[in-house]
Structure formats: structure tokens, C-alpha cells
Amino acid sequence: MRVALTFDVEMDAPPYLSSWRGVDEGLPIILEALREKGVRATFFTIGILGQLRPKAVYSIVEEGHELGCHGYDHKRLDKLPLREAADNVRKCIRTLRDFADVETFRAPNLKLPPPLLHVLREEGVRLDSSVAWYKPPFRFAPTVEAGVLRVPASYPSSVLRLPWTLLKALFPPGREYVVITHPWEYVELVAHPRPDLTIGVGRRVAENLSRLIEHLKGLGYELVTMRDHITRG
Ligand SMILES: [Zn+2]
């Protein structure tokens, strides 16, 4: 059985904040934890980070992780005119390809207008993870649409903020998982306009990530990148 850890790399808790503490302080914590555990993961990154924080993007690639695309600037693609949304996706992919090959995608808020699947395909993106067990239309198994493999995320990122015993119960053996978290969840965000986003963030999330990796390894899971879903079915 496989599990993929995925990190959506963006500004802090969009659309509420526009600071970058997650990238500056949280991302190094994640990279160190993955290095310590010997695990490779997928980082769905917004393209503008290539301009604003190129060293952060390089740090992901240099550690051997997969770089995926998370839109250019985290604008909701379903709220943009279709042509603008298509340009946003293309710009993200092309910017990130200065750093690494990009074959996978996840839309901001997991909202991908279906016509954009064709844009992904045209741009050589072969996998989309903008579907989830927990969001309509509630996909549980991978599908192929417009020539793009769609692999659903398992849980919202907030589950990593749960106490470990509750979190662990969400990962019984027998299913494959795609885990989402964000670098901004690994820092204590202060003065946040949504107090629920500050509960359990910071050290608990970092501890839970390491515990989850150990738990899943103990169950015999293989930790893979999203790209591995393409190359190995
Ligand atoms: Zn996001």
C-alpha cells in the first residue's frame, strides 16, 4: 500500500493572510523532518514563489522532492474567467519548470474547472489532485479524465492539527492515502483572522507529521510522490 505526503506551498493561510512565514520558517522544518525520515514528498507550489522566494523552491528540488504546480498566485481558478484561469495555470507550470520538471497539479482550494484539464494535458501535466474524498463530487478512487490521472486527496489539512490519537485513527491499514498539509501550519500564526486556523498549528503539526510517517511505515506503507502514481499506475 502507498501513501503520498503532499504540501501545498503558498502564502500564509490564503486568502486571509499574505505573509510568508510558512515558506520562510515552516518549509525548513518540513524538509528537515522528511530528510530525517528518508522520505520523498510532493510540493504543490504556487508559481509566484519562483520569483519571490526562488531559494525556497530550490530547497525543495535539491532535497530530491517532487515539484508540482498549485496555480500561479493562489487565485481561485473557478472564480476567474476561463481564459484567465488557463493563463494562470500555464504561467505557474512554465515558471516552475525553470526549477524542475513539473508533471502534477493541484488547484487552489481544490477547485479546478473541468475545461482546465485540457490545458494541463496540453502543458504536459499528467496528474491532477484537485479532487478529494471530502469535497463534492467525493472521489475515493483515481480516475482518468481528459487524459489526466486524477488522484484524490484523503482528508483536509486540518486533520494534522488533531491530537495524535484522533489523527492515528484516521489512518487504518487497507487504504491508500494522499495527505495534504501546508508549510504555514508548521508555524504559530499570530493575530490570525480565523482563530480556528491557529489551534493545533506549529509544533503539534510537526510532531504529528513525524509520527504519521512512523505509523504508516510501521503498517508497511510505502511513502511515494504523486509522480509515482503516474509512472507506476
Ligand atoms: Zn492552497
Short mmCIF file of N, CA and C in Angstrom, two decimals, residues 120-183:
data_model
loop_
_atom_site.label_atom_id
_atom_site.label_comp_id
_atom_site.label_asym_id
_atom_site.label_seq_id
_atom_site.Cartn_x
_atom_site.Cartn_y
_atom_site.Cartn_z
N LEU A 120 -4.03 21.40 -18.75
CA LEU A 120 -3.00 20.62 -18.06
C LEU A 120 -2.38 19.60 -19.02
N ARG A 121 -3.25 18.92 -19.74
CA ARG A 121 -2.79 17.90 -20.68
C ARG A 121 -1.87 18.51 -21.76
N GLU A 122 -2.32 19.64 -22.30
CA GLU A 122 -1.52 20.33 -23.33
C GLU A 122 -0.15 20.74 -22.80
N GLU A 123 -0.11 21.08 -21.53
CA GLU A 123 1.16 21.55 -20.93
C GLU A 123 2.01 20.38 -20.42
N GLY A 124 1.56 19.17 -20.66
CA GLY A 124 2.36 18.01 -20.26
C GLY A 124 2.20 17.61 -18.80
N VAL A 125 1.12 18.12 -18.16
CA VAL A 125 0.83 17.70 -16.79
C VAL A 125 -0.04 16.45 -16.86
N ARG A 126 0.36 15.44 -16.14
CA ARG A 126 -0.30 14.14 -16.31
C ARG A 126 -1.14 13.72 -15.12
N LEU A 127 -1.03 14.47 -14.02
CA LEU A 127 -1.80 14.09 -12.83
C LEU A 127 -2.37 15.34 -12.17
N ASP A 128 -3.63 15.24 -11.75
CA ASP A 128 -4.28 16.32 -11.01
C ASP A 128 -4.78 15.78 -9.68
N SER A 129 -4.53 16.54 -8.61
CA SER A 129 -5.04 16.14 -7.29
C SER A 129 -5.93 17.24 -6.72
N SER A 130 -6.83 17.73 -7.58
CA SER A 130 -7.80 18.75 -7.15
C SER A 130 -9.13 18.11 -6.77
N VAL A 131 -9.13 16.81 -6.54
CA VAL A 131 -10.33 16.10 -6.09
C VAL A 131 -10.02 15.50 -4.73
N ALA A 132 -11.07 15.19 -3.98
CA ALA A 132 -10.84 14.72 -2.61
C ALA A 132 -11.99 13.84 -2.14
N TRP A 133 -11.66 13.02 -1.16
CA TRP A 133 -12.70 12.20 -0.54
C TRP A 133 -13.78 13.09 0.10
N TYR A 134 -13.38 14.28 0.54
CA TYR A 134 -14.21 15.10 1.43
C TYR A 134 -14.86 16.30 0.75
N LYS A 135 -14.68 16.42 -0.58
CA LYS A 135 -15.30 17.56 -1.28
C LYS A 135 -16.12 17.04 -2.45
N PRO A 136 -17.28 17.64 -2.72
CA PRO A 136 -18.05 17.20 -3.88
C PRO A 136 -17.16 17.24 -5.12
N PRO A 137 -17.26 16.26 -6.00
CA PRO A 137 -18.19 15.12 -6.02
C PRO A 137 -17.68 13.89 -5.27
N PHE A 138 -16.86 14.07 -4.23
CA PHE A 138 -16.45 12.98 -3.33
C PHE A 138 -15.85 11.78 -4.05
N ARG A 139 -14.68 12.01 -4.61
CA ARG A 139 -13.96 10.92 -5.29
C ARG A 139 -13.15 10.13 -4.28
N PHE A 140 -13.25 8.81 -4.37
CA PHE A 140 -12.47 7.96 -3.47
C PHE A 140 -11.37 7.20 -4.19
N ALA A 141 -11.56 7.00 -5.48
CA ALA A 141 -10.57 6.24 -6.25
C ALA A 141 -10.05 7.10 -7.39
N PRO A 142 -8.84 6.84 -7.85
CA PRO A 142 -8.33 7.60 -9.00
C PRO A 142 -9.19 7.36 -10.24
N THR A 143 -9.29 8.41 -11.08
CA THR A 143 -9.99 8.31 -12.36
C THR A 143 -9.09 8.93 -13.43
N VAL A 144 -9.45 8.72 -14.69
CA VAL A 144 -8.75 9.41 -15.78
C VAL A 144 -9.77 10.27 -16.50
N GLU A 145 -9.48 11.57 -16.58
CA GLU A 145 -10.39 12.50 -17.27
C GLU A 145 -9.56 13.36 -18.20
N ALA A 146 -10.02 13.48 -19.43
CA ALA A 146 -9.31 14.28 -20.45
C ALA A 146 -7.83 13.90 -20.52
N GLY A 147 -7.56 12.62 -20.31
CA GLY A 147 -6.18 12.14 -20.40
C GLY A 147 -5.33 12.46 -19.18
N VAL A 148 -5.95 12.97 -18.12
CA VAL A 148 -5.21 13.32 -16.89
C VAL A 148 -5.67 12.38 -15.77
N LEU A 149 -4.67 11.79 -15.08
CA LEU A 149 -4.98 10.92 -13.94
C LEU A 149 -5.35 11.81 -12.76
N ARG A 150 -6.51 11.57 -12.18
CA ARG A 150 -6.95 12.39 -11.04
C ARG A 150 -6.90 11.54 -9.77
N VAL A 151 -6.03 11.94 -8.86
CA VAL A 151 -5.83 11.16 -7.63
C VAL A 151 -6.34 11.99 -6.46
N PRO A 152 -7.38 11.51 -5.77
CA PRO A 152 -7.99 12.32 -4.72
C PRO A 152 -7.13 12.44 -3.46
N ALA A 153 -7.20 13.63 -2.85
CA ALA A 153 -6.64 13.82 -1.51
C ALA A 153 -7.58 13.16 -0.51
N SER A 154 -7.03 12.71 0.60
CA SER A 154 -7.83 11.93 1.55
C SER A 154 -8.60 12.79 2.54
N TYR A 155 -7.89 13.69 3.21
CA TYR A 155 -8.51 14.49 4.29
C TYR A 155 -8.10 15.95 4.14
N PRO A 156 -8.91 16.87 4.70
CA PRO A 156 -8.44 18.26 4.74
C PRO A 156 -7.21 18.37 5.61
N SER A 157 -6.41 19.41 5.35
CA SER A 157 -5.14 19.53 6.07
C SER A 157 -5.34 19.68 7.57
N SER A 158 -6.50 20.15 7.98
CA SER A 158 -6.74 20.39 9.41
C SER A 158 -6.62 19.11 10.24
N VAL A 159 -6.71 17.93 9.64
CA VAL A 159 -6.60 16.71 10.46
C VAL A 159 -5.22 16.60 11.11
N LEU A 160 -4.20 17.19 10.49
CA LEU A 160 -2.86 17.14 11.08
C LEU A 160 -2.78 17.96 12.37
N ARG A 161 -3.81 18.78 12.61
CA ARG A 161 -3.81 19.60 13.83
C ARG A 161 -4.53 18.88 14.97
N LEU A 162 -5.05 17.68 14.73
CA LEU A 162 -5.76 16.91 15.76
C LEU A 162 -4.75 16.31 16.74
N PRO A 163 -5.19 16.02 17.96
CA PRO A 163 -4.34 15.23 18.85
C PRO A 163 -3.99 13.90 18.16
N TRP A 164 -2.79 13.39 18.44
CA TRP A 164 -2.27 12.23 17.71
C TRP A 164 -3.22 11.03 17.73
N THR A 165 -3.83 10.74 18.88
CA THR A 165 -4.69 9.55 18.95
C THR A 165 -5.87 9.64 17.98
N LEU A 166 -6.41 10.84 17.83
CA LEU A 166 -7.52 11.02 16.88
C LEU A 166 -7.00 10.93 15.44
N LEU A 167 -5.85 11.53 15.21
CA LEU A 167 -5.28 11.51 13.86
C LEU A 167 -4.97 10.08 13.43
N LYS A 168 -4.34 9.34 14.33
CA LYS A 168 -3.93 7.97 14.02
C LYS A 168 -5.13 7.11 13.60
N ALA A 169 -6.27 7.34 14.25
CA ALA A 169 -7.47 6.55 13.95
C ALA A 169 -7.97 6.78 12.52
N LEU A 170 -7.54 7.88 11.91
CA LEU A 170 -7.97 8.17 10.53
C LEU A 170 -7.12 7.42 9.49
N PHE A 171 -6.07 6.75 9.97
CA PHE A 171 -5.16 6.08 9.03
C PHE A 171 -5.03 4.59 9.34
N PRO A 172 -6.16 3.87 9.29
CA PRO A 172 -6.05 2.42 9.47
C PRO A 172 -5.43 1.79 8.22
N PRO A 173 -4.90 0.57 8.35
CA PRO A 173 -4.35 -0.10 7.17
C PRO A 173 -5.47 -0.47 6.19
N GLY A 174 -5.08 -0.72 4.95
CA GLY A 174 -6.04 -1.22 3.97
C GLY A 174 -6.48 -0.21 2.93
N ARG A 175 -6.11 1.05 3.11
CA ARG A 175 -6.46 2.07 2.10
C ARG A 175 -5.20 2.82 1.72
N GLU A 176 -5.22 3.40 0.52
CA GLU A 176 -4.14 4.28 0.12
C GLU A 176 -4.52 5.72 0.46
N TYR A 177 -3.53 6.49 0.83
CA TYR A 177 -3.81 7.86 1.30
C TYR A 177 -2.99 8.89 0.52
N VAL A 178 -3.61 10.08 0.37
CA VAL A 178 -2.87 11.27 -0.09
C VAL A 178 -3.10 12.33 0.98
N VAL A 179 -2.03 12.68 1.68
CA VAL A 179 -2.10 13.60 2.82
C VAL A 179 -1.77 15.02 2.34
N ILE A 180 -2.61 15.99 2.74
CA ILE A 180 -2.33 17.40 2.44
C ILE A 180 -1.92 18.12 3.72
N THR A 181 -0.82 18.87 3.67
CA THR A 181 -0.62 19.92 4.68
C THR A 181 0.01 21.13 4.01
N HIS A 182 0.18 22.20 4.79
CA HIS A 182 0.74 23.46 4.28
C HIS A 182 1.89 23.89 5.18
N PRO A 183 2.94 24.47 4.61
CA PRO A 183 4.02 24.98 5.46
C PRO A 183 3.55 25.96 6.54
#
